[in-house]
Short mmCIF file of C-alpha atoms in Angstrom, two decimals:
data_model
loop_
_atom_site.label_atom_id
_atom_site.label_comp_id
_atom_site.label_asym_id
_atom_site.label_seq_id
_atom_site.Cartn_x
_atom_site.Cartn_y
_atom_site.Cartn_z
CA UNK A 15 171.30 -100.24 145.12
CA UNK A 16 168.96 -97.44 144.20
CA UNK A 17 170.74 -94.13 143.68
CA UNK A 18 169.35 -91.79 146.30
CA UNK A 19 169.09 -88.77 144.00
CA UNK A 20 166.75 -90.57 141.67
CA UNK A 21 164.74 -92.04 144.53
CA UNK A 22 164.08 -88.62 145.99
CA UNK A 23 162.76 -87.32 142.69
CA UNK A 24 160.44 -90.25 142.19
CA UNK A 25 159.07 -90.03 145.74
CA UNK A 26 158.29 -86.30 145.67
CA UNK A 27 155.11 -85.08 143.97
CA UNK A 28 155.72 -84.05 140.38
CA UNK A 29 155.93 -80.26 140.36
CA UNK A 30 156.42 -78.29 137.17
CA UNK A 31 160.10 -77.35 137.27
CA UNK A 32 161.02 -73.88 136.23
CA UNK A 33 163.54 -74.35 133.49
CA UNK A 34 163.63 -73.49 129.85
CA UNK A 35 161.85 -76.36 128.17
CA UNK A 36 163.76 -77.31 125.10
CA UNK A 37 160.77 -79.32 123.97
CA UNK A 38 159.11 -75.99 123.22
CA UNK A 39 162.04 -74.73 121.19
CA UNK A 40 161.14 -72.79 118.11
CA UNK A 41 163.39 -72.39 115.12
CA UNK A 42 163.26 -69.28 112.99
CA UNK A 43 165.50 -68.12 110.20
CA UNK A 44 166.80 -64.71 109.20
CA UNK A 45 166.69 -63.24 105.73
CA UNK A 46 170.15 -64.45 104.80
CA UNK A 47 169.52 -67.93 106.12
CA UNK A 48 171.00 -67.92 109.63
CA UNK A 49 169.09 -70.36 111.82
CA UNK A 50 167.82 -68.95 115.07
CA UNK A 51 166.50 -71.21 117.84
CA UNK A 52 165.16 -70.18 121.20
CA UNK A 53 163.37 -71.82 124.08
CA UNK A 54 160.51 -70.01 125.71
CA UNK A 55 161.08 -69.66 129.42
CA UNK A 56 158.53 -71.63 131.41
CA UNK A 57 159.60 -69.57 134.41
CA UNK A 58 158.47 -66.14 133.36
CA UNK A 59 159.86 -64.31 136.36
CA UNK A 60 163.48 -65.27 135.69
CA UNK A 61 165.60 -62.20 134.96
CA UNK A 62 168.24 -64.17 133.13
CA UNK A 63 168.76 -64.86 129.47
CA UNK A 64 171.58 -66.27 127.44
CA UNK A 65 172.51 -66.12 123.77
CA UNK A 66 175.05 -68.09 121.86
CA UNK A 67 176.69 -67.67 118.48
CA UNK A 68 177.50 -71.14 117.16
CA UNK A 69 179.77 -71.61 114.15
CA UNK A 70 180.40 -74.93 112.47
CA UNK A 71 184.15 -74.45 112.58
CA UNK A 72 185.36 -77.00 115.08
CA UNK A 73 188.51 -79.04 114.74
CA UNK A 74 186.62 -81.36 112.42
CA UNK A 75 186.84 -78.79 109.64
CA UNK A 76 190.58 -78.20 109.91
CA UNK A 77 192.87 -79.28 107.12
CA UNK A 78 196.58 -80.03 107.23
CA UNK A 79 197.34 -76.42 106.22
CA UNK A 80 195.41 -74.91 109.12
CA UNK A 81 195.62 -77.57 111.82
CA UNK A 82 194.91 -75.91 115.15
CA UNK A 83 193.00 -72.98 113.65
CA UNK A 84 189.81 -73.90 115.53
CA UNK A 85 191.59 -73.58 118.86
CA UNK A 86 192.94 -70.17 117.83
CA UNK A 87 189.53 -69.06 116.58
CA UNK A 88 188.04 -69.91 119.95
CA UNK A 89 190.78 -67.96 121.71
CA UNK A 90 190.07 -64.96 119.45
CA UNK A 91 186.55 -64.66 120.79
CA UNK A 92 185.58 -61.21 122.10
CA UNK A 93 188.89 -59.66 121.01
CA UNK A 94 189.48 -56.35 119.21
CA UNK A 95 187.02 -55.58 116.43
CA UNK A 96 186.78 -52.64 114.05
CA UNK A 97 184.30 -50.85 116.27
CA UNK A 98 185.23 -51.80 119.83
CA UNK A 99 188.32 -52.97 121.65
CA UNK A 100 188.38 -56.17 123.66
CA UNK A 101 188.87 -54.04 126.76
CA UNK A 102 185.64 -52.18 126.09
CA UNK A 103 183.69 -55.38 125.36
CA UNK A 104 184.76 -56.89 128.66
CA UNK A 105 184.23 -53.74 130.73
CA UNK A 106 180.78 -53.24 129.27
CA UNK A 107 179.94 -56.87 129.93
CA UNK A 108 181.02 -56.41 133.54
CA UNK A 109 178.91 -53.28 133.86
CA UNK A 110 175.93 -55.12 132.38
CA UNK A 111 176.44 -58.06 134.69
CA UNK A 112 177.15 -60.63 132.02
CA UNK A 113 179.47 -63.59 131.50
CA UNK A 114 181.27 -64.08 128.20
CA UNK A 115 182.51 -67.54 127.24
CA UNK A 116 184.18 -69.00 124.19
CA UNK A 117 184.18 -72.78 123.73
CA UNK A 118 185.40 -75.11 121.05
CA UNK A 119 184.22 -78.65 120.45
CA UNK A 120 185.15 -80.95 117.63
CA UNK A 121 182.26 -79.69 115.54
CA UNK A 122 181.33 -76.20 116.73
CA UNK A 123 182.83 -73.03 118.09
CA UNK A 124 180.50 -71.28 120.50
CA UNK A 125 180.60 -67.72 121.76
CA UNK A 126 178.15 -67.49 124.62
CA UNK A 127 176.82 -64.57 126.64
CA UNK A 128 174.85 -65.08 129.86
CA UNK A 129 173.18 -61.84 130.86
CA UNK A 130 170.02 -60.16 132.09
CA UNK A 131 167.06 -60.08 129.73
CA UNK A 132 167.29 -56.30 129.20
CA UNK A 133 170.84 -56.59 127.90
CA UNK A 134 170.11 -59.15 125.17
CA UNK A 135 169.78 -56.62 122.29
CA UNK A 136 173.17 -55.13 123.19
CA UNK A 137 174.87 -58.53 123.28
CA UNK A 138 173.32 -59.66 120.00
CA UNK A 139 175.00 -56.60 118.51
CA UNK A 140 178.29 -57.61 120.16
CA UNK A 141 178.05 -61.13 118.77
CA UNK A 142 177.38 -59.71 115.32
CA UNK A 143 180.44 -57.51 115.72
CA UNK A 144 182.79 -60.31 116.70
CA UNK A 145 181.50 -62.52 113.91
CA UNK A 146 182.04 -60.00 111.14
CA UNK A 147 184.59 -57.45 112.28
CA UNK A 148 187.25 -59.08 114.45
CA UNK A 149 190.59 -57.56 113.55
CA UNK A 150 192.84 -60.61 114.14
CA UNK A 151 195.73 -58.16 114.58
CA UNK A 152 199.28 -59.50 114.66
CA UNK A 153 200.10 -58.05 118.08
CA UNK A 154 196.96 -59.63 119.43
CA UNK A 155 197.89 -62.93 117.84
CA UNK A 156 201.03 -63.01 119.95
CA UNK A 157 198.97 -62.75 123.14
CA UNK A 158 196.43 -65.29 121.92
CA UNK A 159 199.21 -67.69 120.96
CA UNK A 160 200.51 -67.66 124.53
CA UNK A 161 197.06 -68.57 125.84
CA UNK A 162 196.64 -71.30 123.23
CA UNK A 163 200.08 -72.69 124.03
CA UNK A 164 199.20 -72.86 127.73
CA UNK A 165 195.91 -74.64 127.06
CA UNK A 166 197.57 -77.09 124.69
CA UNK A 167 200.33 -77.83 127.18
CA UNK A 168 197.80 -78.37 129.98
CA UNK A 169 195.90 -80.78 127.77
CA UNK A 170 198.98 -82.64 126.63
CA UNK A 171 200.35 -83.10 130.12
CA UNK A 172 196.99 -84.30 131.42
CA UNK A 173 197.10 -88.02 130.61
CA UNK A 174 193.32 -88.49 130.68
CA UNK A 175 192.76 -85.70 128.15
CA UNK A 176 195.60 -87.02 126.05
CA UNK A 177 194.14 -90.52 126.05
CA UNK A 178 190.68 -89.28 125.02
CA UNK A 179 192.17 -87.13 122.27
CA UNK A 180 194.19 -90.11 121.10
CA UNK A 181 191.15 -92.34 121.07
CA UNK A 182 189.48 -89.96 118.64
CA UNK A 183 192.51 -89.94 116.41
CA UNK A 184 192.70 -93.72 116.42
CA UNK A 185 188.99 -94.03 115.68
CA UNK A 186 188.41 -91.34 113.07
CA UNK A 187 191.86 -90.30 111.74
CA UNK A 188 191.16 -86.94 110.06
CA UNK A 189 188.00 -84.91 110.62
CA UNK A 190 186.71 -85.90 114.04
CA UNK A 191 190.13 -87.35 114.75
CA UNK A 192 191.85 -83.95 114.57
CA UNK A 193 193.12 -82.82 117.92
CA UNK A 194 190.99 -80.29 119.79
CA UNK A 195 194.15 -78.45 120.71
CA UNK A 196 196.63 -76.57 118.55
CA UNK A 197 199.82 -78.59 118.68
CA UNK A 198 203.27 -77.01 118.74
CA UNK A 199 203.64 -78.07 115.13
CA UNK A 200 200.56 -76.08 114.10
CA UNK A 201 201.14 -74.16 110.85
CA UNK A 202 198.89 -71.35 112.12
CA UNK A 203 201.29 -68.60 113.15
CA UNK A 204 199.70 -65.36 111.99
CA UNK A 205 196.42 -63.60 112.65
CA UNK A 206 195.78 -63.77 108.92
CA UNK A 207 195.72 -67.57 108.98
CA UNK A 208 193.04 -67.49 111.68
CA UNK A 209 191.07 -64.87 109.73
CA UNK A 210 191.19 -67.10 106.65
CA UNK A 211 189.81 -70.01 108.61
CA UNK A 212 187.08 -67.83 110.12
CA UNK A 213 186.06 -66.37 106.76
CA UNK A 214 185.66 -69.83 105.27
CA UNK A 215 183.38 -70.83 108.11
CA UNK A 216 181.36 -67.62 108.41
CA UNK A 217 178.59 -68.09 105.94
CA UNK A 218 174.97 -68.27 106.94
CA UNK A 219 174.71 -72.01 106.40
CA UNK A 220 177.29 -72.70 109.08
CA UNK A 221 176.19 -70.15 111.67
CA UNK A 222 173.35 -70.30 114.19
CA UNK A 223 172.24 -68.01 116.99
CA UNK A 224 170.44 -69.64 119.89
CA UNK A 225 169.02 -68.20 123.08
CA UNK A 226 167.17 -68.88 126.27
CA UNK A 227 164.98 -66.36 128.07
CA UNK A 228 163.95 -64.85 124.77
CA UNK A 229 161.56 -65.97 122.05
CA UNK A 230 162.74 -66.99 118.61
CA UNK A 231 161.02 -64.21 116.64
CA UNK A 232 162.50 -61.44 118.76
CA UNK A 233 165.91 -63.05 118.53
CA UNK A 234 165.59 -63.43 114.76
CA UNK A 235 164.64 -59.76 114.47
CA UNK A 236 167.63 -58.71 116.58
CA UNK A 237 169.95 -60.90 114.51
CA UNK A 238 168.53 -59.41 111.33
CA UNK A 239 169.29 -55.92 112.64
CA UNK A 240 172.85 -56.81 113.64
CA UNK A 241 175.92 -57.24 111.48
CA UNK A 242 175.17 -60.96 111.20
CA UNK A 243 172.68 -60.10 108.48
CA UNK A 244 175.63 -59.14 106.27
CA UNK A 245 177.05 -62.67 106.27
CA UNK A 246 177.17 -64.27 102.85
CA UNK A 247 174.47 -66.82 102.17
CA UNK A 248 176.27 -70.10 102.00
CA UNK A 249 175.48 -73.74 102.16
CA UNK A 250 176.17 -75.84 105.18
CA UNK A 251 179.63 -77.36 105.34
CA UNK A 252 180.13 -80.62 103.51
CA UNK A 253 182.26 -82.51 105.93
CA UNK A 254 183.59 -85.95 105.09
CA UNK A 255 181.47 -88.63 106.76
CA UNK A 256 183.08 -89.92 109.92
CA UNK A 257 184.34 -93.48 109.50
CA UNK A 258 185.28 -95.56 112.50
CA UNK A 259 188.38 -97.70 112.14
CA UNK A 260 188.28 -100.46 114.74
CA UNK A 261 191.25 -102.30 116.13
CA UNK A 262 193.64 -99.32 116.03
CA UNK A 263 195.71 -98.27 118.99
CA UNK A 264 197.43 -94.98 119.74
CA UNK A 265 200.38 -95.31 122.11
CA UNK A 266 201.83 -92.35 123.99
CA UNK A 267 205.05 -93.18 125.76
CA UNK A 268 205.13 -91.96 129.35
CA UNK A 269 207.24 -93.06 132.29
CA UNK A 270 204.79 -91.82 134.92
CA UNK A 271 203.98 -94.28 137.73
CA UNK A 272 200.27 -94.10 136.80
CA UNK A 273 199.20 -95.36 133.38
CA UNK A 274 196.02 -94.53 131.52
CA UNK A 275 194.23 -96.58 128.90
CA UNK A 276 191.15 -95.45 126.98
CA UNK A 277 189.12 -98.14 125.27
CA UNK A 278 186.40 -96.87 122.93
CA UNK A 279 183.66 -98.45 120.85
CA UNK A 280 181.75 -96.98 117.94
CA UNK A 281 178.03 -96.40 118.51
CA UNK A 282 175.09 -94.39 117.27
CA UNK A 283 175.24 -90.82 118.59
CA UNK A 284 171.70 -91.10 120.04
CA UNK A 285 172.65 -94.03 122.24
CA UNK A 286 176.13 -92.86 123.26
CA UNK A 287 175.07 -91.39 126.60
CA UNK A 288 172.86 -94.38 127.41
CA UNK A 289 175.67 -96.82 126.71
CA UNK A 290 178.03 -94.72 128.80
CA UNK A 291 175.65 -95.01 131.72
CA UNK A 292 175.27 -98.72 131.06
CA UNK A 293 179.00 -99.05 131.67
CA UNK A 294 177.93 -97.44 134.89
CA UNK A 295 181.13 -96.20 136.47
CA UNK A 296 179.72 -92.91 137.69
CA UNK A 297 179.15 -92.80 141.43
CA UNK A 298 175.56 -91.78 142.03
CA UNK A 299 175.87 -92.10 145.80
CA UNK A 300 178.65 -90.68 147.89
CA UNK A 301 181.06 -93.01 149.66
CA UNK A 302 179.87 -95.85 147.48
CA UNK A 303 181.67 -97.54 144.66
CA UNK A 304 178.76 -97.99 142.25
CA UNK A 305 176.42 -100.85 141.50
CA UNK A 306 177.44 -101.90 138.03
CA UNK A 307 179.74 -104.80 137.24
CA UNK A 308 182.50 -102.52 135.99
CA UNK A 309 182.34 -100.28 139.05
CA UNK A 310 182.43 -103.26 141.41
CA UNK A 311 185.40 -104.69 139.52
CA UNK A 312 187.33 -101.44 139.73
CA UNK A 313 186.59 -101.04 143.43
CA UNK A 314 187.59 -104.59 144.34
CA UNK A 315 190.76 -104.65 142.23
CA UNK A 316 191.86 -101.15 143.14
CA UNK A 317 192.13 -99.38 139.82
CA UNK A 318 190.13 -96.55 138.31
CA UNK A 319 187.56 -97.02 135.58
CA UNK A 320 185.65 -94.02 134.21
CA UNK A 321 183.16 -94.38 131.41
CA UNK A 322 183.02 -91.68 128.74
CA UNK A 323 180.72 -91.03 125.83
CA UNK A 324 180.85 -88.60 122.93
CA UNK A 325 178.05 -87.89 120.49
CA UNK A 326 178.70 -86.06 117.22
CA UNK A 327 176.35 -85.37 114.36
CA UNK A 328 177.10 -88.61 112.51
CA UNK A 329 179.21 -90.70 114.89
CA UNK A 330 179.47 -91.62 118.52
CA UNK A 331 182.11 -93.02 120.81
CA UNK A 332 181.53 -94.79 124.09
CA UNK A 333 184.14 -96.40 126.26
CA UNK A 334 186.02 -96.54 129.50
CA UNK A 335 189.21 -94.86 130.72
CA UNK A 336 191.23 -97.22 132.91
CA UNK A 337 193.74 -95.77 135.35
CA UNK A 338 196.18 -98.04 137.15
CA UNK A 339 199.82 -98.16 138.24
CA UNK A 340 202.09 -99.04 135.33
CA UNK A 341 202.76 -102.51 136.71
CA UNK A 342 199.06 -103.36 136.82
CA UNK A 343 197.60 -101.59 133.80
CA UNK A 344 197.77 -104.59 131.50
CA UNK A 345 195.89 -106.84 133.91
CA UNK A 346 193.37 -104.14 134.67
CA UNK A 347 192.58 -103.51 131.01
CA UNK A 348 192.20 -107.23 130.30
CA UNK A 349 189.80 -107.62 133.21
CA UNK A 350 187.81 -104.56 132.10
CA UNK A 351 187.57 -105.94 128.58
CA UNK A 352 186.37 -109.32 129.87
CA UNK A 353 183.75 -107.66 132.09
CA UNK A 354 182.50 -105.55 129.20
CA UNK A 355 182.10 -108.56 126.98
CA UNK A 356 180.32 -110.58 129.64
CA UNK A 357 178.30 -108.21 131.84
CA UNK A 358 177.79 -105.12 129.70
CA UNK A 359 177.22 -106.61 126.26
CA UNK A 360 174.74 -109.00 127.82
CA UNK A 361 173.35 -106.57 130.34
CA UNK A 362 170.45 -107.58 132.58
CA UNK A 363 167.10 -105.81 132.37
CA UNK A 364 167.77 -104.21 135.72
CA UNK A 365 171.06 -102.77 134.51
CA UNK A 366 169.32 -101.42 131.41
CA UNK A 367 166.65 -99.77 133.54
CA UNK A 368 169.28 -98.20 135.76
CA UNK A 369 171.14 -96.86 132.75
CA UNK A 370 167.98 -95.37 131.23
CA UNK A 371 166.97 -93.74 134.50
CA UNK A 372 170.44 -92.31 135.06
CA UNK A 373 170.58 -90.92 131.51
CA UNK A 374 167.16 -89.31 131.83
CA UNK A 375 168.34 -87.65 135.01
CA UNK A 376 171.60 -86.46 133.45
CA UNK A 377 169.80 -85.04 130.42
CA UNK A 378 167.19 -83.29 132.54
CA UNK A 379 169.84 -81.81 134.81
CA UNK A 380 171.86 -80.58 131.86
CA UNK A 381 168.85 -79.02 130.19
CA UNK A 382 168.14 -77.15 133.40
CA UNK A 383 171.35 -75.17 132.93
CA UNK A 384 171.66 -72.36 130.41
CA UNK A 385 174.75 -73.97 128.90
CA UNK A 386 173.04 -77.32 128.38
CA UNK A 387 169.89 -75.79 126.94
CA UNK A 388 171.96 -73.67 124.55
CA UNK A 389 173.93 -76.73 123.48
CA UNK A 390 170.79 -78.67 122.60
CA UNK A 391 169.25 -75.66 120.86
CA UNK A 392 172.37 -75.23 118.74
CA UNK A 393 172.20 -78.89 117.76
CA UNK A 394 168.57 -78.40 116.76
CA UNK A 395 169.35 -75.22 114.84
CA UNK A 396 172.34 -76.67 112.97
CA UNK A 397 170.61 -79.96 112.25
CA UNK A 398 173.02 -82.03 114.33
CA UNK A 399 171.62 -84.86 116.44
CA UNK A 400 170.21 -83.39 119.64
CA UNK A 401 170.00 -85.21 122.98
CA UNK A 402 166.61 -84.53 124.51
CA UNK A 403 164.25 -86.52 126.68
CA UNK A 404 162.44 -87.73 123.57
CA UNK A 405 165.54 -89.03 121.81
CA UNK A 406 166.60 -90.79 125.01
CA UNK A 407 163.21 -92.50 125.21
CA UNK A 408 163.52 -93.68 121.66
CA UNK A 409 167.05 -94.99 122.08
CA UNK A 410 166.20 -96.61 125.41
CA UNK A 411 163.81 -99.04 123.79
CA UNK A 412 166.65 -100.39 121.65
CA UNK A 413 169.33 -100.21 124.31
CA UNK A 414 169.64 -103.92 124.93
CA UNK A 415 170.36 -104.81 121.32
CA UNK A 416 172.53 -101.72 120.89
CA UNK A 417 174.65 -102.80 123.87
CA UNK A 418 175.05 -106.28 122.47
CA UNK A 419 176.18 -104.92 119.10
CA UNK A 420 178.41 -102.14 120.34
CA UNK A 421 180.28 -103.95 123.10
CA UNK A 422 181.07 -106.93 120.94
CA UNK A 423 182.50 -104.85 118.09
CA UNK A 424 186.18 -104.03 117.62
CA UNK A 425 187.21 -101.10 119.76
CA UNK A 426 190.03 -98.61 119.45
CA UNK A 427 192.41 -97.74 122.24
CA UNK A 428 194.80 -95.05 123.35
CA UNK A 429 197.35 -95.78 126.03
CA UNK A 430 199.46 -93.30 127.95
CA UNK A 431 202.20 -95.22 129.69
CA UNK A 432 205.15 -97.49 129.07
CA UNK A 433 204.60 -99.19 125.75
CA UNK A 434 206.17 -102.38 127.08
CA UNK A 435 203.51 -102.71 129.78
CA UNK A 436 200.51 -101.76 127.73
CA UNK A 437 197.71 -104.06 126.70
CA UNK A 438 197.22 -104.27 122.95
CA UNK A 439 193.69 -103.83 121.75
CA UNK A 440 193.77 -106.76 119.35
CA UNK A 441 194.59 -109.15 122.22
CA UNK A 442 191.56 -108.20 124.28
CA UNK A 443 189.25 -110.71 122.65
CA UNK A 444 186.94 -108.41 120.65
CA UNK B 4 189.76 -17.60 112.16
CA UNK B 5 190.03 -21.29 112.83
CA UNK B 6 187.26 -22.45 110.48
CA UNK B 7 188.80 -20.31 107.75
CA UNK B 8 192.24 -21.83 108.37
CA UNK B 9 190.82 -25.34 108.32
CA UNK B 10 188.86 -24.68 105.14
CA UNK B 11 191.99 -23.32 103.50
CA UNK B 12 194.09 -26.30 104.59
CA UNK B 13 191.59 -28.78 103.21
CA UNK B 14 191.04 -26.90 99.99
CA UNK B 15 192.35 -28.98 97.06
CA UNK B 16 193.32 -26.03 94.88
CA UNK B 17 195.26 -24.34 97.67
CA UNK B 18 197.08 -27.60 98.46
CA UNK B 19 198.16 -28.13 94.86
CA UNK B 20 199.37 -24.53 94.83
CA UNK B 21 201.51 -25.17 97.90
CA UNK B 22 202.77 -28.58 96.74
CA UNK B 23 205.99 -27.41 94.96
CA UNK B 24 206.98 -25.25 97.93
CA UNK B 25 206.26 -28.15 100.28
CA UNK B 26 208.38 -30.54 98.22
CA UNK B 27 211.33 -28.14 98.23
CA UNK B 28 210.93 -27.59 101.96
CA UNK B 29 210.99 -31.34 102.68
CA UNK B 30 214.01 -31.91 100.45
CA UNK B 31 215.94 -29.05 102.07
CA UNK B 32 215.02 -30.21 105.59
CA UNK B 33 217.30 -33.18 105.02
CA UNK B 34 215.36 -35.85 106.95
CA UNK B 35 214.75 -37.97 103.85
CA UNK B 36 217.57 -40.35 104.67
CA UNK B 37 215.16 -41.66 107.32
CA UNK B 38 211.37 -41.56 107.26
CA UNK B 39 209.34 -38.93 109.08
CA UNK B 40 207.97 -41.51 111.52
CA UNK B 41 211.55 -42.50 112.44
CA UNK B 42 211.98 -39.05 113.95
CA UNK B 43 209.16 -39.30 116.48
CA UNK B 44 210.40 -39.32 120.06
CA UNK B 45 210.24 -42.94 121.05
CA UNK B 46 211.06 -42.74 124.75
CA UNK B 47 207.46 -42.82 125.90
CA UNK B 48 205.31 -45.82 126.91
CA UNK B 49 202.81 -45.14 124.14
CA UNK B 50 205.52 -45.05 121.46
CA UNK B 51 207.14 -48.19 122.83
CA UNK B 52 203.79 -50.01 122.66
CA UNK B 53 203.21 -48.74 119.10
CA UNK B 54 206.69 -49.81 118.00
CA UNK B 55 206.01 -53.22 119.54
CA UNK B 56 203.00 -53.57 117.25
CA UNK B 57 204.94 -53.03 114.04
CA UNK B 58 205.25 -56.01 111.78
CA UNK B 59 208.59 -57.63 111.04
CA UNK B 60 209.25 -55.84 107.75
CA UNK B 61 208.66 -52.38 109.20
CA UNK B 62 210.71 -53.11 112.32
CA UNK B 63 213.63 -54.36 110.25
CA UNK B 64 213.48 -51.29 108.02
CA UNK B 65 213.36 -48.97 111.01
CA UNK B 66 216.32 -50.62 112.70
CA UNK B 67 218.31 -50.64 109.45
CA UNK B 68 217.72 -46.93 108.80
CA UNK B 69 218.70 -46.09 112.38
CA UNK B 70 221.92 -48.11 112.18
CA UNK B 71 222.80 -46.64 108.80
CA UNK B 72 222.20 -43.10 110.07
CA UNK B 73 224.34 -43.70 113.14
CA UNK B 74 227.18 -45.17 111.11
CA UNK B 75 227.11 -42.27 108.67
CA UNK B 76 227.11 -39.81 111.55
CA UNK B 77 230.07 -41.57 113.16
CA UNK B 78 232.12 -41.62 109.96
CA UNK B 79 231.11 -38.08 108.94
CA UNK B 80 229.72 -39.25 105.65
CA UNK B 81 226.58 -38.44 103.73
CA UNK B 82 224.23 -40.78 101.94
CA UNK B 83 224.31 -40.37 98.14
CA UNK B 84 221.14 -38.88 96.68
CA UNK B 85 220.17 -42.14 94.97
CA UNK B 86 219.78 -43.81 98.37
CA UNK B 87 217.63 -41.15 99.98
CA UNK B 88 214.10 -42.12 101.01
CA UNK B 89 211.74 -41.88 98.05
CA UNK B 90 208.56 -39.82 98.64
CA UNK B 91 206.40 -42.92 98.17
CA UNK B 92 208.37 -44.73 100.90
CA UNK B 93 207.96 -41.86 103.36
CA UNK B 94 204.48 -42.94 104.47
CA UNK B 95 202.99 -42.89 107.96
CA UNK B 96 203.83 -46.38 109.06
CA UNK B 97 203.89 -45.59 112.77
CA UNK B 98 201.58 -42.64 113.39
CA UNK B 99 198.35 -44.66 112.91
CA UNK B 100 199.60 -47.16 115.50
CA UNK B 101 200.44 -44.33 117.89
CA UNK B 102 196.93 -42.95 117.47
CA UNK B 103 195.51 -46.42 118.10
CA UNK B 104 197.50 -46.86 121.31
CA UNK B 105 196.68 -43.33 122.50
CA UNK B 106 192.99 -44.03 121.93
CA UNK B 107 193.25 -47.28 123.89
CA UNK B 108 194.90 -45.53 126.84
CA UNK B 109 192.28 -42.78 126.75
CA UNK B 110 189.52 -45.39 126.67
CA UNK B 111 190.98 -47.15 129.69
CA UNK B 112 191.22 -43.87 131.60
CA UNK B 113 187.65 -43.02 130.64
CA UNK B 114 186.31 -46.35 131.85
CA UNK B 115 188.32 -46.12 135.05
CA UNK B 116 186.92 -42.72 135.91
CA UNK B 117 183.33 -43.02 134.73
CA UNK B 118 180.23 -42.71 136.86
CA UNK B 119 177.66 -45.40 136.16
CA UNK B 120 174.08 -44.17 136.10
CA UNK B 121 171.41 -46.87 136.06
CA UNK B 122 168.28 -45.84 134.22
#
């Protein structure tokens, strides 16, 4: 079954696509050591640009004393600073026709602006302002805390998110295992605590500015003229190396009629996306259940199986999230585990080819968006492993042996459901 | 006249000349059982917002002074001199917040009524 999207692209003549080519990314550096990376636009008549301030302050860098601070720091993006109020920042962004976004991943916190090319100097100044002069006022903290509480509650009550969070905790314990969300038990309860966390992270070794629709030298000059040039020169963060602990299971008790079970394997970050596509649960064709063994199993047995993959700078996770009624979850998980060991660990050449093609498509589509291009540029700037067409090519040649190694190793699991009906990861035969 | 008045007000020598008279004036005015910022009229939206932004310690102090003053007024008593507000405690704890809130309201009004001119 050839996915129709891919077929159409192969059949059409190869035309140079107008998107920011990350392959031509250039990395510059400001006087105090902030890395700046930008991709030259291959479509010169695009009016759009985007810039991103990336700080290595994700949940990985939280300690017990400031657990949840990364989530708060993300929520404090574009808030009151010494020189402009949050209201003014947002109104001026609206007048300029720009979108402001704050995101937090396990490794980085990103403040992103998508705007017109003429407005880039203004927004570089805004990013410099929020990096160095955010007030973190107590009355603001109360508003931010409400937003953070809502996001955390939404995440906790979403069983899929909870299972994926749990799988990280089971696999990595501290560091990468820290929850993305500030829990109710978070010790962060003042603006000062968030400021402390931000100050620790805001040195030039842990900060990068990346952009599309602008060249690296111009961006480096703008960053040098902004308040970011006043950041202390610091070394990059020394995070503890991520260590995967196989065979661990995180159980969340839930009496809901639908149970969720996330099964995750440790892998190299470069091959995480490839292995996720090898599990092959994503529907590439509408009204069709998928061609891979796992997808066919899920369709015929009537449960849900969704592959996931995460790539971090020194670790990767790949696995499948099984969704089934509570009475059937144990059987479903055991069948999924058996299929993985038989059909995915020993995947056929055709399955490998399909996975490689699908991954190349996914990567190309992501790089065509501003967000995806910025993400890869920030990985390049901060020296984290970047997912580009070249790295996919390299990993694809070793995919078969990688699959055999990864899907025969001991996985971790997180189950959200009745603990009496759950499958235990050490009984799955790995 | 105004620049002369301002220059005189900001003149350090003139201020130190007036200081003793000012101290006597403040003591005789009798407000130093509370703080000056306790006397500001609070029944306006801006003041309510500013009071809402006080930290816990300041709010507690403000409420305590108010309750003490009310109780003394009710029982027709006076606070002994040793418990009056010390000059170093009579600082502007609320006025800066009021100015901040006023500026925020003014900024909102300005943005709401601006004309955008595209160059």
